[in-house]
JSON list of C-alpha atoms in Angstrom, two decimals:
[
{"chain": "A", "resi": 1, "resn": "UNK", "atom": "CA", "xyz": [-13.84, 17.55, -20.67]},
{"chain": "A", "resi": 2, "resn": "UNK", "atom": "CA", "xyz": [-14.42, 15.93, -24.25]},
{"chain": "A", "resi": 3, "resn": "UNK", "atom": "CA", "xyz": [-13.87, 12.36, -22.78]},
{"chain": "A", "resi": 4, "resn": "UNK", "atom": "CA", "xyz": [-15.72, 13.28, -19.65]},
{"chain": "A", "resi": 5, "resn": "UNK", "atom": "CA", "xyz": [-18.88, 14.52, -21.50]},
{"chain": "A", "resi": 6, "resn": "UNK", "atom": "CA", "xyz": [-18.72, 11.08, -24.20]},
{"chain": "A", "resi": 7, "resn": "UNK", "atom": "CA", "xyz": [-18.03, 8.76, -20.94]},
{"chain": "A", "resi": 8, "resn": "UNK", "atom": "CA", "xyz": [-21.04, 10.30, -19.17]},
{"chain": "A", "resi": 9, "resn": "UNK", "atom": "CA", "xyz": [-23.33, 10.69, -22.39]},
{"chain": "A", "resi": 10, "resn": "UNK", "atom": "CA", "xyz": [-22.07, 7.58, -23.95]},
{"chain": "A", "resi": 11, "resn": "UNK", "atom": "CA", "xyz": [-22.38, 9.07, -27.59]},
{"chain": "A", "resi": 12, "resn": "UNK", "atom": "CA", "xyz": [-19.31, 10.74, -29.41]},
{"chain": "A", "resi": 13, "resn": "UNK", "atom": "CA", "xyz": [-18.95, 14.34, -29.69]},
{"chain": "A", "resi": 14, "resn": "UNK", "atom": "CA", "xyz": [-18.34, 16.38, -32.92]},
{"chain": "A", "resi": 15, "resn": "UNK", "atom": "CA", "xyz": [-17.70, 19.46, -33.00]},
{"chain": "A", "resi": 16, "resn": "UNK", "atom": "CA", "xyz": [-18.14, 20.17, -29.06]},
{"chain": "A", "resi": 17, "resn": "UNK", "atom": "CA", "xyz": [-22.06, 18.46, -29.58]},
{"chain": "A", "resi": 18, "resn": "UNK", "atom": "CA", "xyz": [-23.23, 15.17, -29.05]},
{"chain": "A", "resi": 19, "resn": "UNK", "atom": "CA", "xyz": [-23.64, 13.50, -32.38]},
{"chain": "A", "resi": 20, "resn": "UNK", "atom": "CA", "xyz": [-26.67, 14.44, -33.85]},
{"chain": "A", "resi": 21, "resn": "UNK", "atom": "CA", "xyz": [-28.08, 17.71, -31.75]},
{"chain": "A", "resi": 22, "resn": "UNK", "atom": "CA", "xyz": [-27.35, 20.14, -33.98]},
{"chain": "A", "resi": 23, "resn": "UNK", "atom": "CA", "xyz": [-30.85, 20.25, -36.24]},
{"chain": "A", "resi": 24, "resn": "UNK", "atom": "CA", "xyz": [-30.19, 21.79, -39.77]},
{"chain": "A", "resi": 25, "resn": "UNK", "atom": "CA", "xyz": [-32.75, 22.53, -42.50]},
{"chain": "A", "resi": 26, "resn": "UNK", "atom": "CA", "xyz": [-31.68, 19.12, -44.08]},
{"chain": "A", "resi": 27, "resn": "UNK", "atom": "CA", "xyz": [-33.25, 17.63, -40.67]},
{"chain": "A", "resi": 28, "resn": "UNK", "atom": "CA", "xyz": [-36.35, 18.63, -41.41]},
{"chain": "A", "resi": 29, "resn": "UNK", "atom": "CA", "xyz": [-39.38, 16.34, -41.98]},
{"chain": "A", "resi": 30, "resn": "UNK", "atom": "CA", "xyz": [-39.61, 15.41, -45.51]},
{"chain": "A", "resi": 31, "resn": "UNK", "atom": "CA", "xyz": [-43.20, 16.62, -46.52]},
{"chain": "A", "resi": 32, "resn": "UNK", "atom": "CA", "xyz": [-44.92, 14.80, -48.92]},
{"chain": "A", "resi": 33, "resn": "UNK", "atom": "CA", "xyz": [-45.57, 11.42, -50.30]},
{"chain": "A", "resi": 34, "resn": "UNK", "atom": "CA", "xyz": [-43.97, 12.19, -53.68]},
{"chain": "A", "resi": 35, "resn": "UNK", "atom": "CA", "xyz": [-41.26, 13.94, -52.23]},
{"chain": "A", "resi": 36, "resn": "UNK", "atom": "CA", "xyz": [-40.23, 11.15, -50.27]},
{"chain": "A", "resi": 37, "resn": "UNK", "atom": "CA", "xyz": [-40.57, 8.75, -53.30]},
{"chain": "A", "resi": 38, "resn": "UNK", "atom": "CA", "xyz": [-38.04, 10.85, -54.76]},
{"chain": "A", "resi": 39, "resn": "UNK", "atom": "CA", "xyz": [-36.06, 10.74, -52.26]},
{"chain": "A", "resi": 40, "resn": "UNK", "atom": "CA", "xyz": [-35.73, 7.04, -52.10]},
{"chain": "A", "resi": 41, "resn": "UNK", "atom": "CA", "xyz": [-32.75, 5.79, -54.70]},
{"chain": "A", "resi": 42, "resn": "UNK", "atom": "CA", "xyz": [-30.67, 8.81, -53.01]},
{"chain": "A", "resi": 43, "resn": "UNK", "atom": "CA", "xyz": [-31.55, 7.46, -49.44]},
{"chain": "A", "resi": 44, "resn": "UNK", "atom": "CA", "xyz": [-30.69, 3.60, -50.68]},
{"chain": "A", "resi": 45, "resn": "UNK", "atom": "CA", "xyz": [-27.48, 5.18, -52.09]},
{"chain": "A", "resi": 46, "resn": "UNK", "atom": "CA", "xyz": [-26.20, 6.78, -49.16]},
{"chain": "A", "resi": 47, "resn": "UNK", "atom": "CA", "xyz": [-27.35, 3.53, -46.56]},
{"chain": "A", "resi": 48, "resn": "UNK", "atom": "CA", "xyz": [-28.42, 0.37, -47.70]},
{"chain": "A", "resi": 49, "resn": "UNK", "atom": "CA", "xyz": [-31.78, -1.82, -47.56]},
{"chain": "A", "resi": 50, "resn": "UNK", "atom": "CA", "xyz": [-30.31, -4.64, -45.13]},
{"chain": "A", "resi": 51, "resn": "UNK", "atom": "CA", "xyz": [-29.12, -1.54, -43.15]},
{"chain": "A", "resi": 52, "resn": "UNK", "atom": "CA", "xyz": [-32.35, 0.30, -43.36]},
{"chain": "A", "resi": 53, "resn": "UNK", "atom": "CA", "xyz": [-34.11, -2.77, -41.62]},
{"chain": "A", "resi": 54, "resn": "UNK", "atom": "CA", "xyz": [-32.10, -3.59, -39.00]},
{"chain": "A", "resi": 55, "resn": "UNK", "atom": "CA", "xyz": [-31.94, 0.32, -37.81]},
{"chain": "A", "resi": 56, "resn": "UNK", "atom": "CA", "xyz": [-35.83, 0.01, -38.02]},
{"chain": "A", "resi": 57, "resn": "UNK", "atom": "CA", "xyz": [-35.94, -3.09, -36.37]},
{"chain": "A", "resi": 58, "resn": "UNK", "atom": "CA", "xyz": [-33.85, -2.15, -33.84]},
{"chain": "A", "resi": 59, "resn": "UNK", "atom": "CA", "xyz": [-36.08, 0.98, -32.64]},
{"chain": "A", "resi": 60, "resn": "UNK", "atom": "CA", "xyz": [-38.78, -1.26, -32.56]},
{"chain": "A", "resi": 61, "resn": "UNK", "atom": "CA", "xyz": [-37.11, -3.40, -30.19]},
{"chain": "A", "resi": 62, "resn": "UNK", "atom": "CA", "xyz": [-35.60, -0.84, -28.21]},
{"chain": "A", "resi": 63, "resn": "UNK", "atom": "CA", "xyz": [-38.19, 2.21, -28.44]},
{"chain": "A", "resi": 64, "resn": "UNK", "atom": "CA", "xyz": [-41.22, 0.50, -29.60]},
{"chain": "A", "resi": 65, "resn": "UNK", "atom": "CA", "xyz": [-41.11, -2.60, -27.60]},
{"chain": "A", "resi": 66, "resn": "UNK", "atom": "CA", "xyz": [-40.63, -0.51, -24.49]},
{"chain": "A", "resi": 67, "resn": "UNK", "atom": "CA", "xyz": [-43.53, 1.37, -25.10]},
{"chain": "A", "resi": 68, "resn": "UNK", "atom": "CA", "xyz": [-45.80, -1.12, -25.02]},
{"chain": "A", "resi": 69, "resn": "UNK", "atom": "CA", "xyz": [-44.56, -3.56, -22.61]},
{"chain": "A", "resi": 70, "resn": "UNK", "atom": "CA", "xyz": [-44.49, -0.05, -20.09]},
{"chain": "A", "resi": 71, "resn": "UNK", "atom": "CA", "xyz": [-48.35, 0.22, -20.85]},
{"chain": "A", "resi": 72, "resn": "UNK", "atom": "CA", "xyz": [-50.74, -0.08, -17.63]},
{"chain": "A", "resi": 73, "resn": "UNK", "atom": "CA", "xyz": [-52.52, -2.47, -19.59]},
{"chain": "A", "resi": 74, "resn": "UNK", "atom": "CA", "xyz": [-49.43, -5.13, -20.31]},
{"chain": "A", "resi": 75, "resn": "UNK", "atom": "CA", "xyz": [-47.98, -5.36, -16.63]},
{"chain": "A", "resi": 76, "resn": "UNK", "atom": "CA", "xyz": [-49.62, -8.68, -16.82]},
{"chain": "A", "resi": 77, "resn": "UNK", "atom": "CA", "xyz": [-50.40, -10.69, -19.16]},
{"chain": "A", "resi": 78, "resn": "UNK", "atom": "CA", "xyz": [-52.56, -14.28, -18.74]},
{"chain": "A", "resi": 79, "resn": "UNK", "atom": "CA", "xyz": [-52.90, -17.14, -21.47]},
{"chain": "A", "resi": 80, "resn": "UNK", "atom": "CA", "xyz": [-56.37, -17.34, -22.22]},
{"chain": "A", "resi": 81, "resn": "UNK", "atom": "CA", "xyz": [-56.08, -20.94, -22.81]},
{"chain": "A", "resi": 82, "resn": "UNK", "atom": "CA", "xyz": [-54.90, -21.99, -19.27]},
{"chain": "A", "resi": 83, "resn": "UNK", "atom": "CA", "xyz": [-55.24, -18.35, -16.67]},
{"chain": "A", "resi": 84, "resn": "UNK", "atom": "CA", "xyz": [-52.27, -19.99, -14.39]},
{"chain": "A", "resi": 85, "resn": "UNK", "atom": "CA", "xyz": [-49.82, -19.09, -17.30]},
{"chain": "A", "resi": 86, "resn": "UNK", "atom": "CA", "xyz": [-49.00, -15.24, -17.44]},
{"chain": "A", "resi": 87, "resn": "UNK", "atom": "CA", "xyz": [-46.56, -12.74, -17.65]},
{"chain": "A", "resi": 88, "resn": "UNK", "atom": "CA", "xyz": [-45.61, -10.20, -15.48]},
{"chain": "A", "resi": 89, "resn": "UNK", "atom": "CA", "xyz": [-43.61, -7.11, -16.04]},
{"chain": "A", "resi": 90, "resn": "UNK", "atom": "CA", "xyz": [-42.16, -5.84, -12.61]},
{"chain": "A", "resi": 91, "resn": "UNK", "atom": "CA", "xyz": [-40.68, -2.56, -14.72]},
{"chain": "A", "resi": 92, "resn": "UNK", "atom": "CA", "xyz": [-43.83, -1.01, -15.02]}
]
């Protein structure tokens, strides 16, 4: 069932969960500013910079992106320098 469930879910398992849904206190948002200042050299420690920005790149292109391009407003979009140029998103 373990190699059904990561075949159909695509993500690993641990522990009998998908990777990631089991929320702990340690999950929680961190809450303020300072706090998350602090937090910074231990968060750099434990994942790097470079990494940092390609994970945040990444949602962008993947979440982010999707978001916007799925927008009623961007299903088409015309060059306002010559109208007969546009794109259109048929995945809206």
């Amino acid at each position: 069932a373990t190699d059904a469930m990561k075949a159909a879910t695509g993500s690993p398992l641990v522990d009998g969960n998908e990777y990631g849904a089991v929320r702990t206190p340690l999950d929680a948002p961190v809450g303020s500013l300072k706090d998350k200042w602090r937090l910074l050299p231990y968060f750099l420690q434990l994942r790097s910079l470079m990494r940092q920005h390609i994970d945040s790149f990444d949602y962008f292109v993947n979440v982010d992106m999707k978001q916007i391009v799925q927008s009623p407003s961007a299903c088409e979009i015309r060059s306002d320098h010559d109208p007969k140029f546009y794109l259109r998103y048929t995945d809206c």
